[in-house]
XYZ file of C-alpha atoms in Angstrom:
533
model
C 28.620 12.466 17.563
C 29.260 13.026 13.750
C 28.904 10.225 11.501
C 30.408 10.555 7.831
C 28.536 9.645 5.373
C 30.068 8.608 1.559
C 28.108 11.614 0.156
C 28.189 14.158 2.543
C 25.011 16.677 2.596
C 26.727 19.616 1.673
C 28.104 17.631 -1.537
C 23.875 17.416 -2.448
C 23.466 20.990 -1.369
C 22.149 20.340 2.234
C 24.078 22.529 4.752
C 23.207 22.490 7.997
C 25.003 22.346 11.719
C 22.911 19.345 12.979
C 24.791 16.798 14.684
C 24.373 14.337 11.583
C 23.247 10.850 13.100
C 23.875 8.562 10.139
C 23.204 4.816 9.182
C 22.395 3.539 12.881
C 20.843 0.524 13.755
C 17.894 -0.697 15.012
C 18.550 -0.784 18.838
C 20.714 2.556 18.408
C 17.667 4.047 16.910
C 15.201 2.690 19.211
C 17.346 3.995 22.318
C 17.465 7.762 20.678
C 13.504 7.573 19.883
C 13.091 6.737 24.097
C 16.116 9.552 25.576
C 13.895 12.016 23.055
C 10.259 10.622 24.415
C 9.123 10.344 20.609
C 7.508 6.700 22.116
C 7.572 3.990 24.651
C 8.314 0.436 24.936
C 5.311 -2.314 25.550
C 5.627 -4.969 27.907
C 7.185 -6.879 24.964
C 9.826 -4.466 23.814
C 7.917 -2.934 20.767
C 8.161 0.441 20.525
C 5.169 1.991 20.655
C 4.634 5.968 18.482
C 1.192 8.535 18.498
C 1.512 10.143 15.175
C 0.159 12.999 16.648
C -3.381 14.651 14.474
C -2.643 12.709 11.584
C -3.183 8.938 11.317
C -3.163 8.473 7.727
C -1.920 9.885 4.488
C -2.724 13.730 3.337
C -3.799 12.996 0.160
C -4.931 16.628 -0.725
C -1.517 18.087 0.462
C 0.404 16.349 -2.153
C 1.682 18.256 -4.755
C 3.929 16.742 -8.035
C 6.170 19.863 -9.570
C 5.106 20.281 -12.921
C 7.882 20.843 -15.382
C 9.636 19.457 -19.093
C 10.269 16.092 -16.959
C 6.284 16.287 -15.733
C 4.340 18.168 -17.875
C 3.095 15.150 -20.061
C 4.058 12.312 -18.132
C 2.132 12.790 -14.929
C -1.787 11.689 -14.502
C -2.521 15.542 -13.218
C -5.825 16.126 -11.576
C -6.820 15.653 -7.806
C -3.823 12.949 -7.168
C -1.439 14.462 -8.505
C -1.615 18.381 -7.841
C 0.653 20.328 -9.669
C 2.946 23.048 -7.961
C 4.803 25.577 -10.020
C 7.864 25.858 -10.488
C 8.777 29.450 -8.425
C 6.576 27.865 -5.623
C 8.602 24.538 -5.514
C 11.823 27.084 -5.446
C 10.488 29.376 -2.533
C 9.296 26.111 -0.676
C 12.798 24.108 -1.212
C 14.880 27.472 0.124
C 12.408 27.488 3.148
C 13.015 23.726 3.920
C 16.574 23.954 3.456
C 16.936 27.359 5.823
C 14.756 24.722 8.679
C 17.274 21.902 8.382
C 20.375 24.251 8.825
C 18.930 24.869 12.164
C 18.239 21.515 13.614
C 20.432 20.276 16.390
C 20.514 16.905 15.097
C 19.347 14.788 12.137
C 19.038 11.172 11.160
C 20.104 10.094 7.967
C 19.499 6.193 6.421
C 20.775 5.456 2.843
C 18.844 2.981 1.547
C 17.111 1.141 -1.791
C 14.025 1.171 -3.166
C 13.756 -2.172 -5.100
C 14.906 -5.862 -4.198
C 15.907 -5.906 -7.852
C 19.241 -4.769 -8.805
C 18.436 -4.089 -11.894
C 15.479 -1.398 -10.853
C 16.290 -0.448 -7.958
C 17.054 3.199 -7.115
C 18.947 5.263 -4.325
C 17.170 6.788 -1.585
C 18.855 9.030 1.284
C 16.051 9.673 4.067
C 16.714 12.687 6.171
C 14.686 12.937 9.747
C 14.518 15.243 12.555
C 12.721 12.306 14.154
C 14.758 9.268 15.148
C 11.423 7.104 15.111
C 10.713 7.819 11.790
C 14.500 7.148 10.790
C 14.075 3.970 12.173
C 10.662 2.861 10.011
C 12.122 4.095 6.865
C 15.277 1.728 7.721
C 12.647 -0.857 8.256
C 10.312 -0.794 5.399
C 12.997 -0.006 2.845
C 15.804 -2.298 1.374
C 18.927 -2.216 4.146
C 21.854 -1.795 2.368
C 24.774 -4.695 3.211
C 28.052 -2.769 4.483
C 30.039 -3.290 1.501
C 27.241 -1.757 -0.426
C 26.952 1.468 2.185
C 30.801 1.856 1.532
C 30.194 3.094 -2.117
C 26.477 4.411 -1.630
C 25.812 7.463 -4.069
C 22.350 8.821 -3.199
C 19.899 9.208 -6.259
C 16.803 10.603 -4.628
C 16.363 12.139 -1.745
C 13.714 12.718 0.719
C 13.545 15.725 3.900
C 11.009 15.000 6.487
C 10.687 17.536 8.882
C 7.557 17.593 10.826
C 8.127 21.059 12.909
C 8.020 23.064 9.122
C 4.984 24.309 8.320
C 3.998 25.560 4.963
C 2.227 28.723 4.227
C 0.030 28.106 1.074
C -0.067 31.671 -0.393
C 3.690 31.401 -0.264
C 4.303 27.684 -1.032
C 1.648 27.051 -3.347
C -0.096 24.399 -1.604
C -3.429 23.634 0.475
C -2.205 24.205 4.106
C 0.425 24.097 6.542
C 0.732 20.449 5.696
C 3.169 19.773 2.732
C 4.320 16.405 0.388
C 6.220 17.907 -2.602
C 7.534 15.719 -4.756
C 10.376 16.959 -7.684
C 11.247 14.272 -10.065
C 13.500 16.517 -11.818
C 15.363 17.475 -9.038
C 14.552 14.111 -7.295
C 13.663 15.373 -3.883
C 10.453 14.917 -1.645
C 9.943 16.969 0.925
C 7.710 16.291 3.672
C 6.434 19.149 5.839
C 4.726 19.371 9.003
C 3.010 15.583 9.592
C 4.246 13.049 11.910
C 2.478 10.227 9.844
C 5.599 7.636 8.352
C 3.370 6.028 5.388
C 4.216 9.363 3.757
C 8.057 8.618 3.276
C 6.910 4.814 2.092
C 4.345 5.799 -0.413
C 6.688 8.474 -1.778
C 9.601 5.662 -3.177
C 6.357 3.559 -3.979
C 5.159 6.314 -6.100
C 8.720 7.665 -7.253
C 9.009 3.415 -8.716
C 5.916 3.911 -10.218
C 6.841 6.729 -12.274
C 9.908 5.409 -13.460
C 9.414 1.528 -13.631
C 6.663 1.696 -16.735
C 9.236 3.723 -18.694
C 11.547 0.313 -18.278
C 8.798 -2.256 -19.394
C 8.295 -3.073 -15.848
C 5.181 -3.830 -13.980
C 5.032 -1.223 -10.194
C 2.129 -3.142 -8.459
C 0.239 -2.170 -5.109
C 0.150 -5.659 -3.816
C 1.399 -8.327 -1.611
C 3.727 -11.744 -3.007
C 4.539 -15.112 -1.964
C 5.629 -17.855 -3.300
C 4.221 -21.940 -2.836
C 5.905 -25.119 -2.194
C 5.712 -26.245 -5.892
C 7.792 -22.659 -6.877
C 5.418 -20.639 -8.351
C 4.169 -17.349 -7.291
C 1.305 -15.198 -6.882
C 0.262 -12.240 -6.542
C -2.446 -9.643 -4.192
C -3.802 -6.648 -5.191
C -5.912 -5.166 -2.651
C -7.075 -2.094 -1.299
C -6.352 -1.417 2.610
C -8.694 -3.701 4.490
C -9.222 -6.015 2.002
C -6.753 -8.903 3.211
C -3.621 -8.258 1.048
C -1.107 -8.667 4.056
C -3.155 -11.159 6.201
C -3.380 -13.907 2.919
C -0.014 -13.317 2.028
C 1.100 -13.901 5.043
C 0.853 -17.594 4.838
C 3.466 -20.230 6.949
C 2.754 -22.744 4.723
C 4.243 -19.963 1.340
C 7.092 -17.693 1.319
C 6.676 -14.393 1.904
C 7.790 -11.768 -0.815
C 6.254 -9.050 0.212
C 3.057 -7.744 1.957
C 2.602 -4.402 0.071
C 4.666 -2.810 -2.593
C 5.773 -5.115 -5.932
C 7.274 -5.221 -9.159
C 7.284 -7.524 -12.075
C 9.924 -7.844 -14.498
C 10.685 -9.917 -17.302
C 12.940 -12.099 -14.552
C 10.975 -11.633 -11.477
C 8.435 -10.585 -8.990
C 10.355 -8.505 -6.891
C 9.584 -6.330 -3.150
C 10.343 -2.695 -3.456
C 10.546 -2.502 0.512
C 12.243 -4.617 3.460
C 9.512 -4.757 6.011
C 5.812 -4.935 6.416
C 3.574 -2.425 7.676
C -0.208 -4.246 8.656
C -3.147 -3.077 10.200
C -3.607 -3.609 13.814
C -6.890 -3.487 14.369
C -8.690 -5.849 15.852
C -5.458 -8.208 15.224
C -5.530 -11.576 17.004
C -3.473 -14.750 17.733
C -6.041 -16.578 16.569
C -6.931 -14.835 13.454
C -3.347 -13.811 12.226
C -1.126 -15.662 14.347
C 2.206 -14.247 11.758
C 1.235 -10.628 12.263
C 0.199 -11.351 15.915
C 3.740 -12.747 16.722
C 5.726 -9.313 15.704
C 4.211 -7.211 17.982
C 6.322 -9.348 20.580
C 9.644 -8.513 18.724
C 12.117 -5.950 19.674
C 12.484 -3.941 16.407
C 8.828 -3.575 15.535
C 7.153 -0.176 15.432
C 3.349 -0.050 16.498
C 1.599 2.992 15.705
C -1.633 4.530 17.626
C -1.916 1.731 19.291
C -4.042 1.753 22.693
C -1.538 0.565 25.629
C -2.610 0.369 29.661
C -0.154 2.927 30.633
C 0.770 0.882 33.779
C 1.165 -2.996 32.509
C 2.364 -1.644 29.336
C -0.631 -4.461 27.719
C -1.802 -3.698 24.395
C -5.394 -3.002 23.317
C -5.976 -4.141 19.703
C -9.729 -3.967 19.747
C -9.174 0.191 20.541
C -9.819 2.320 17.724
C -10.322 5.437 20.005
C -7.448 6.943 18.445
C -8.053 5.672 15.018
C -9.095 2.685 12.634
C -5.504 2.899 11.082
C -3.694 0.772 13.945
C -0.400 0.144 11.975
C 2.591 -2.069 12.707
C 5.753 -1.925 10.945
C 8.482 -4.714 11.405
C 11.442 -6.200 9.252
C 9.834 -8.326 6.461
C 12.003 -11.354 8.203
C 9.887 -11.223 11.448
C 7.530 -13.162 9.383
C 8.432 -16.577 9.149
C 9.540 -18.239 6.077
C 10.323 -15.220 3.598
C 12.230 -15.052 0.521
C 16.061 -14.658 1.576
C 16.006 -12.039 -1.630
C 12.936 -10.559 -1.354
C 11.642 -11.811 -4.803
C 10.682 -14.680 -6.614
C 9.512 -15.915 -10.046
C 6.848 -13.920 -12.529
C 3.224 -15.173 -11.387
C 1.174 -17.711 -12.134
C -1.592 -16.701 -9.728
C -3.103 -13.015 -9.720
C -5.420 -12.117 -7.039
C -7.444 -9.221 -7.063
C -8.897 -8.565 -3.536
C -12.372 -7.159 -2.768
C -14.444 -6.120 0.766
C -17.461 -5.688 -0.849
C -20.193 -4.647 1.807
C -23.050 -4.970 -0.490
C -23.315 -8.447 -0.440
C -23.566 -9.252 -3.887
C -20.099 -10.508 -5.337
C -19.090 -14.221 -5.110
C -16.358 -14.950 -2.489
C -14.022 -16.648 -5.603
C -14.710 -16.037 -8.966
C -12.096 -16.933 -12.159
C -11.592 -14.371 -14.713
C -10.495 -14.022 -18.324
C -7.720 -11.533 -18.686
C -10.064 -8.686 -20.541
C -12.029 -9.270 -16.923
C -8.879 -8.806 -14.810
C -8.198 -5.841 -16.800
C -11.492 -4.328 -16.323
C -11.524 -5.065 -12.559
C -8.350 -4.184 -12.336
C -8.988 -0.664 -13.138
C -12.088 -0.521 -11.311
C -10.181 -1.372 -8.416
C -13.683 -1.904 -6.309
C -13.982 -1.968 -2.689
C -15.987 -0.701 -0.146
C -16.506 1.429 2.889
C -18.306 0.169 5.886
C -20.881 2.129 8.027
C -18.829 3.295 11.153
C -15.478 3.778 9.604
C -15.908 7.281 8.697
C -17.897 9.729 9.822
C -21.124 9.963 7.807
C -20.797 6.709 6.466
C -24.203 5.124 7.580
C -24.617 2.991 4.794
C -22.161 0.847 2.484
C -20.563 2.742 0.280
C -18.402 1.910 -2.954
C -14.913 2.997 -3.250
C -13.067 2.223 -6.808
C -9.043 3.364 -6.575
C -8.240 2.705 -10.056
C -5.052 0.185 -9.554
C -6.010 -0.660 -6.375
C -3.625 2.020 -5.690
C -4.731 5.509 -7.512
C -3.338 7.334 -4.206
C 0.323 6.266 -5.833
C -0.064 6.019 -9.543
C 1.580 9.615 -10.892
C 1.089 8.353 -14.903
C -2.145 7.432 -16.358
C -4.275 4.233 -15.138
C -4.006 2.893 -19.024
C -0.517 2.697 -18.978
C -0.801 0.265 -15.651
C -3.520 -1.156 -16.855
C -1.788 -2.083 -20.571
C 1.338 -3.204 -18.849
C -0.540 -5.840 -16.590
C -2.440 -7.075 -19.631
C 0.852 -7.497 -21.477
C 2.384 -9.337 -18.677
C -0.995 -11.609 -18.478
C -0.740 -12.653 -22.046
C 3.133 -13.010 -21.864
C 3.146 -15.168 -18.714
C -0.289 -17.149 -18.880
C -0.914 -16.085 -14.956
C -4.512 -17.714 -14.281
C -6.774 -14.445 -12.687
C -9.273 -14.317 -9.539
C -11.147 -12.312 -7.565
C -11.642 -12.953 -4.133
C -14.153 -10.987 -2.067
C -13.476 -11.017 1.686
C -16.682 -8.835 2.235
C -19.681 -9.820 3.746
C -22.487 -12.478 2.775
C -26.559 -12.780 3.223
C -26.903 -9.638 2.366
C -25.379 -5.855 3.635
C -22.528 -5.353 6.035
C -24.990 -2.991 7.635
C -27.950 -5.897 7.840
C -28.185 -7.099 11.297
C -26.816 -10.047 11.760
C -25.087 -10.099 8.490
C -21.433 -11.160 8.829
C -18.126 -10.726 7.470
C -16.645 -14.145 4.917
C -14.966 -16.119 7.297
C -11.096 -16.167 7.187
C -11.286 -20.121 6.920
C -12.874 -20.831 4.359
C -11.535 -17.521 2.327
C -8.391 -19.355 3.003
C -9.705 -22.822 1.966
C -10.855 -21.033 -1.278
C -7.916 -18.965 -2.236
C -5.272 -22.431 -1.197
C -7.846 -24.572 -4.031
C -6.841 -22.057 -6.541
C -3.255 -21.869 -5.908
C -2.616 -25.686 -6.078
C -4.667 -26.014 -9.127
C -7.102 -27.942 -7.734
C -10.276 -25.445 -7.748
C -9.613 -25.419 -12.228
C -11.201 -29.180 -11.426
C -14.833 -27.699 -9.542
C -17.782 -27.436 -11.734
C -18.321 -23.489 -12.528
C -21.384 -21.481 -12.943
C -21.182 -18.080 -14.795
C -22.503 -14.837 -12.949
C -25.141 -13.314 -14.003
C -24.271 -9.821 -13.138
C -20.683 -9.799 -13.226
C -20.140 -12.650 -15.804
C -17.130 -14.159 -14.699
C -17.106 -18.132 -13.651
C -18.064 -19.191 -9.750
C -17.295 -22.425 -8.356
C -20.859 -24.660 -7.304
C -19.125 -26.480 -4.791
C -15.521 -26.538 -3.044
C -14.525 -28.825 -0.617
C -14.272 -27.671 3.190
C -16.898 -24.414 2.387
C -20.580 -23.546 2.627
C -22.391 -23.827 -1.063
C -24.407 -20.886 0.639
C -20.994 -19.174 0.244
C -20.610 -19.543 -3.225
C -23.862 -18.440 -4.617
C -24.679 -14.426 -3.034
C -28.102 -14.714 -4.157
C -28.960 -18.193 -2.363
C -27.796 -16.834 1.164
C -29.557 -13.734 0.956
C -33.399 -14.287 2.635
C -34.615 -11.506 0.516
C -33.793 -11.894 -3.245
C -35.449 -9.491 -4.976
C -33.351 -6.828 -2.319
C -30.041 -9.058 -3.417
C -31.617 -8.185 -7.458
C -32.318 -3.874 -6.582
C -28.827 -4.479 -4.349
C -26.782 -6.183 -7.566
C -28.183 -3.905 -9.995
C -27.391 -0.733 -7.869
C -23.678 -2.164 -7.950
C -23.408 -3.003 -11.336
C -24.371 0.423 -12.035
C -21.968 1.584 -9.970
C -19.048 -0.281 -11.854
C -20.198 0.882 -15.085
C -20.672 4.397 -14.105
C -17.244 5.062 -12.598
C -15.572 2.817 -15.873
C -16.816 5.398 -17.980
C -13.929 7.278 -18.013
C -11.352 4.101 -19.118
C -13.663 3.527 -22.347
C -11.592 5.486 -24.874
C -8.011 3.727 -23.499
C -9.147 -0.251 -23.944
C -10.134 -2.236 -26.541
C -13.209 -4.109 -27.512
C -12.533 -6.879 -25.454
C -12.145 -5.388 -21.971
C -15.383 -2.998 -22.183
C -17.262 -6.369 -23.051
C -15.856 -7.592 -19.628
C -18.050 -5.058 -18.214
C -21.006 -6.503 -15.618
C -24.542 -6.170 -16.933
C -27.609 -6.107 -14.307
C -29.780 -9.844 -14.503
């Protein structure tokens, strides 16, 4: 079956004889994905997906080409590789010969950006019908009128069967992301993992949104009963989906933001959380969607005969992932945005045990923090990881940030002192001392919860505050509903000269890595900088 499109792909240089499957639906999609055995339904109509050997992102096969649009615009280094111009040329004809000789393709025109105003284009081409289908999901759907009179702007090619050939391509292996801004086209070789085609409009917005005056953030959005909104920024495993994901707020979005001089708005349509470990109990929103028909699961463990799903099973991988239409969660924003902030969050794991669980910041401290972008990796995740091990991804999202961290950095500030947002930290690490410590145990979601709602209703600007010593920034004594022991790391831990050698190794750490933001902020965020008790 041939589907016409308003753009055909020969019109944007694409020819190919694939039977062109374009603009389906979700249960249209679903049935190709289980006639081509790219997955299987669960007992509760999900459709589960095995990415095959990779479970995450290839961050060191992703190149940026570097030309007049590039050259001085893009953050180069071990983000954002460069690839030359002939190599980008050779590599485009060879993609371009593969997709004239597919039998079929999917195709999903779509936006990237709830915004009107900032939103851009994006045509998604797939050999995979799975993968067509969690693009469609995690990106803005298109309304039919709109579809009618769709011109696509960018354009992305994901073909897992191409392989790359780095002598001839320019790249690292037979694993390829290329990204041309100049020609806008991705192309995505040889990998079955779908974050690729999300993080490449999330970093394709946060190229071009800075150059607008607006604000590309790597967080999650919702909004409170009294109409004002907040925002996450967190690193994966920190807690930006599970917080915002809140019955009692409405959802703007769980991963992927903007803010504009109007608006915080979602560049995507769906949400794509962790599985692991995920319980009714714990995150009974995110629980509920891998019920739904429509919701992707991927790597997840499954009894192959009662079709019953294993959350706790990271046999496969850590990176469990669910993807599902941002309306599976209940009580979202009918336009995926809502009003500038007057809460920002930054999120933290930290597995040393040393940083408060809340702590209020000045806006030189959100800055500073901000770039740090400080988590932390836990013994067991990775191989070789024995002991905790600090992880700073400046933006809380270098993986996606193509310009330089200052001009992220600058633009939040700006937006601080423009809107008066009130700033916090929230660490949903561990406490007593470190996450490898026996006994020692992660925050518990309550009273993280109990401490982040006390902010957002104002009431927590009424607590008594202490200031850290190590960190500086102001920590409540006492909050209704949590343990004191909480609130002061030092108190809970039974050795406190190891919290002191612990808090001084961190603080060290932070200072260390900030080095290289010194000569891009002023007086008053390198001042924000912790100093060791």
């Amino acid at each position: 079956m041939t589907v016409s499109l308003t753009v055909p792909l020969a019109e944007q240089g694409i020819q190919t004889d694939a039977t062109i499957k374009a603009n389906l639906g979700t249960a249209a999609l679903i049935e190709e994905a289980l006639q081509r055995r790219e997955g299987r339904l669960t007992k509760d109509g999900a459709l589960l997906v095995d990415t095959g050997k990779f479970t995450g992102r290839s961050v060191k096969d992703k190149f940026v080409v570097r030309d007049g649009t590039t050259e001085d615009t893009i953050n180069w280094g071990p983000i954002n590789q460069p690839m030359s111009g002939e190599h980008w040329a050779t590599l485009k004809a060879d993609f371009l010969d593969s997709v004239k000789d597919q039998e079929q393709l999917y195709v999903a025109d779509l936006f990237g950006g709830s915004q009107p105003e900032y939103r851009v284009n994006v045509r998604v081409i797939n050999e995979m019908a799975w993968h067509n289908l969690f693009v469609r999901t995690m990106l803005v759907r298109p309304t039919a009128e709109e579809l009618a009179s769709f011109v696509p702007e960018y354009t992305i090619i994901n073909l897992p069967s191409f392989k790359a050939q780095p002598e001839r391509h320019g790249c690292r292996s037979d694993t390829v992301i290329a990204v041309n801004l100049t020609e806008k086209l991705i192309l995505v070789g040889n990998t079955e993992y779908s974050g690729e085609m999300k993080k490449g409009v999330f970093g394709l917005l946060n190229f071009l949104l800075p150059a607008q005056g607006v604000m590309p953030m790597h967080c999650s959005a919702n909004i409170g009963a009294d109409g004002k909104s907040a925002i996450f920024f967190g690193l994966s495993g920190t807690g930006k989906t599970t917080l915002s994901a809140d019955a009692s707020r409405t959802l703007i979005g769980d991963d992927e933001h903007g803010w504009s001089d109007q608006a915080v708005f979602n560049f995507e349509g769906g949400c794509y959380a962790k599985m692991i470990n995920l319980s009714a109990e714990g995150e009974p929103e995110i629980y509920a969607t891998t019920k739904r028909f429509g919701t992707i699961l991927e790597n997840v463990a499954m009894d192959p005969d009662t079709r019953e799903l294993d959350f706790t099973d990271a046999s496969k991988t850590e990176n469990t992932r669910g993807a599902y239409p941002i309306e599976f969660i209940p009580n979202t924003s009918e336009k995926n945005l809502g009003p500038p902030p007057s809460n920002i969050i930054l999120l933290t794991a930290d597995a040393f045990g040393v940083m408060p669980p809340i702590s209020r910041l000045t806006p030189d401290q959100a800055m500073y923090h901000f770039l740090s972008g400080y988590t932390a990796k836990v013994a067991g995740t990775e191989i070789g990881v024995t002991e905790p091990q600090a992880t700073f991804s400046t933006c809380f999202g270098a993986a996606f940030m193509p310009r330089h961290p200052s001009v992220y950095g600058n633009l939040l500030k700006k937006r601080i002192a423009e809107g008066g947002a009130q700033c916090w930290l929230i660490n949903t690490g561990w406490s007593g001392g470190k996450a490898s410590d026996p006994g020692i145990k992660r925050m518990p979601i309550k009273a993280t919860r109990a401490l982040l709602n006390a902010a957002l209703d104002g009431s927590l600007n009424d607590a008594e505050f202490r200031k850290d010593p190590n960190f500086g920034f102001e920590v409540p004594v006492a909050v209704p509903g949590v343990d004191s022991n909480l609130l002061d790391p030092r108190a809970a831990w039974p050795d406190k000269d190891e919290y002191d050698r612990t808090a001084h190794k961190l603080v060290q750490l932070f200072v260390d890595n900030f080095a290289q933001f010194d000569e891009y902020v002023d007086q008053g965020v390198k001042d924000a900088a912790p100093q060791a008790a």
